[in-house]
mmCIF file of C-alpha atoms in Angstrom:
data_model
loop_
_atom_site.group_PDB
_atom_site.id
_atom_site.type_symbol
_atom_site.label_atom_id
_atom_site.label_comp_id
_atom_site.label_asym_id
_atom_site.label_seq_id
_atom_site.Cartn_x
_atom_site.Cartn_y
_atom_site.Cartn_z
ATOM 1 C CA MET D 363 -29.614 -142.636 19.097
ATOM 2 C CA LYS D 364 -27.293 -142.975 16.551
ATOM 3 C CA THR D 365 -24.610 -140.543 18.194
ATOM 4 C CA LEU D 366 -25.434 -142.163 21.551
ATOM 5 C CA GLY D 367 -24.142 -145.238 20.614
ATOM 6 C CA ASP D 368 -27.504 -147.055 20.758
ATOM 7 C CA GLN D 369 -27.572 -148.912 17.128
ATOM 8 C CA ALA D 370 -30.441 -151.358 18.138
ATOM 9 C CA ALA D 371 -32.679 -148.533 19.312
ATOM 10 C CA SER D 372 -31.595 -146.301 16.029
ATOM 11 C CA LEU D 373 -32.945 -149.152 13.847
ATOM 12 C CA SER D 374 -36.098 -150.116 15.530
ATOM 13 C CA ALA D 375 -36.819 -146.267 15.399
ATOM 14 C CA TYR D 376 -35.672 -146.323 11.600
ATOM 15 C CA ARG D 377 -37.669 -149.439 10.790
ATOM 16 C CA GLU D 378 -40.686 -147.236 12.423
ATOM 17 C CA ALA D 379 -40.160 -144.619 10.143
ATOM 18 C CA ILE D 380 -40.148 -146.940 7.115
ATOM 19 C CA ARG D 381 -43.557 -148.555 8.331
ATOM 20 C CA LEU D 382 -44.982 -145.103 8.450
ATOM 21 C CA ARG D 383 -43.626 -143.456 5.437
ATOM 22 C CA PRO D 384 -41.787 -145.883 3.054
ATOM 23 C CA GLU D 385 -41.250 -143.288 0.451
ATOM 24 C CA PHE D 386 -38.946 -141.478 2.810
ATOM 25 C CA GLY D 387 -35.480 -142.366 1.436
ATOM 26 C CA GLU D 388 -33.215 -140.823 3.960
ATOM 27 C CA VAL D 389 -34.383 -143.199 6.574
ATOM 28 C CA TYR D 390 -32.887 -146.332 4.230
ATOM 29 C CA TRP D 391 -29.823 -143.776 4.020
ATOM 30 C CA SER D 392 -29.371 -143.324 7.709
ATOM 31 C CA MET D 393 -29.606 -147.210 8.313
ATOM 32 C CA ALA D 394 -26.836 -147.739 5.528
ATOM 33 C CA ASN D 395 -24.788 -144.864 7.274
ATOM 34 C CA LEU D 396 -24.774 -147.245 10.451
ATOM 35 C CA LYS D 397 -21.691 -149.197 8.838
ATOM 36 C CA ILE D 398 -22.234 -152.214 10.564
ATOM 37 C CA PHE D 399 -25.689 -152.778 9.405
ATOM 38 C CA LYS D 400 -26.463 -155.121 6.429
ATOM 39 C CA PHE D 401 -30.182 -154.931 4.469
ATOM 40 C CA GLU D 402 -32.469 -157.907 4.545
ATOM 41 C CA ASP D 403 -33.540 -159.050 1.053
ATOM 42 C CA VAL D 404 -37.206 -157.486 1.839
ATOM 43 C CA GLU D 405 -35.506 -154.430 2.466
ATOM 44 C CA VAL D 406 -33.628 -154.216 -0.744
ATOM 45 C CA GLU D 407 -36.773 -155.020 -2.368
ATOM 46 C CA ALA D 408 -38.859 -152.210 -0.944
ATOM 47 C CA MET D 409 -36.142 -149.667 -1.742
ATOM 48 C CA GLU D 410 -36.158 -150.806 -5.476
ATOM 49 C CA HIS D 411 -39.321 -150.686 -5.731
ATOM 50 C CA GLN D 412 -39.539 -147.141 -4.178
ATOM 51 C CA LEU D 413 -37.043 -146.054 -6.752
ATOM 52 C CA ALA D 414 -38.906 -146.819 -9.429
ATOM 53 C CA ASN D 415 -41.208 -144.269 -8.796
ATOM 54 C CA ALA D 416 -40.971 -141.831 -11.526
ATOM 55 C CA GLU D 417 -42.242 -139.083 -9.291
ATOM 56 C CA LEU D 418 -39.188 -138.997 -6.617
ATOM 57 C CA LYS D 419 -37.396 -135.824 -5.358
ATOM 58 C CA GLU D 420 -33.981 -135.930 -6.445
ATOM 59 C CA ASP D 421 -32.767 -135.652 -2.762
ATOM 60 C CA THR D 422 -35.025 -138.885 -2.156
ATOM 61 C CA GLU D 423 -33.531 -140.475 -5.212
ATOM 62 C CA VAL D 424 -30.034 -139.794 -4.234
ATOM 63 C CA HIS D 425 -30.825 -141.512 -0.596
ATOM 64 C CA PHE D 426 -32.333 -144.555 -1.998
ATOM 65 C CA ARG D 427 -29.270 -144.880 -4.511
ATOM 66 C CA PHE D 428 -26.460 -144.539 -1.910
ATOM 67 C CA ALA D 429 -28.721 -147.115 0.348
ATOM 68 C CA LEU D 430 -28.855 -149.474 -2.397
ATOM 69 C CA GLY D 431 -25.240 -149.324 -3.645
ATOM 70 C CA LYS D 432 -24.152 -149.583 0.151
ATOM 71 C CA ALA D 433 -26.414 -152.914 0.222
ATOM 72 C CA TYR D 434 -25.113 -154.312 -2.735
ATOM 73 C CA GLU D 435 -21.445 -153.280 -1.916
ATOM 74 C CA ASP D 436 -22.092 -155.493 1.544
ATOM 75 C CA ARG D 437 -22.811 -158.564 -0.622
ATOM 76 C CA LYS D 438 -19.850 -157.843 -2.768
ATOM 77 C CA ASP D 439 -22.128 -157.402 -5.666
ATOM 78 C CA TYR D 440 -20.014 -154.401 -6.800
ATOM 79 C CA ASP D 441 -21.338 -154.327 -10.462
ATOM 80 C CA LYS D 442 -25.033 -153.613 -8.995
ATOM 81 C CA ALA D 443 -23.302 -151.144 -6.268
ATOM 82 C CA TRP D 444 -21.905 -148.994 -8.984
ATOM 83 C CA GLU D 445 -24.940 -149.283 -11.099
ATOM 84 C CA TYR D 446 -26.628 -147.331 -8.251
ATOM 85 C CA TYR D 447 -23.680 -145.057 -6.598
ATOM 86 C CA HIS D 448 -22.893 -143.700 -10.453
#
């Protein structure tokens, strides 16, 4: 859907995927990668909650960190964004 340019359908599908599997960090990364999308507070909180899980696989952690970095960058909180990117 994203590659077809249907951003709204993409977001709807991503949010459904999060509802079904909130621990699936790649979905959040995909949302962040839309570029025009900005995370809502509740989504940022959900990602931070998932990231606090010590049992995350490394690739899942990377996805959450990128998405959170993008979320804080969009909010112009560059110090917080850097914490997640670094």
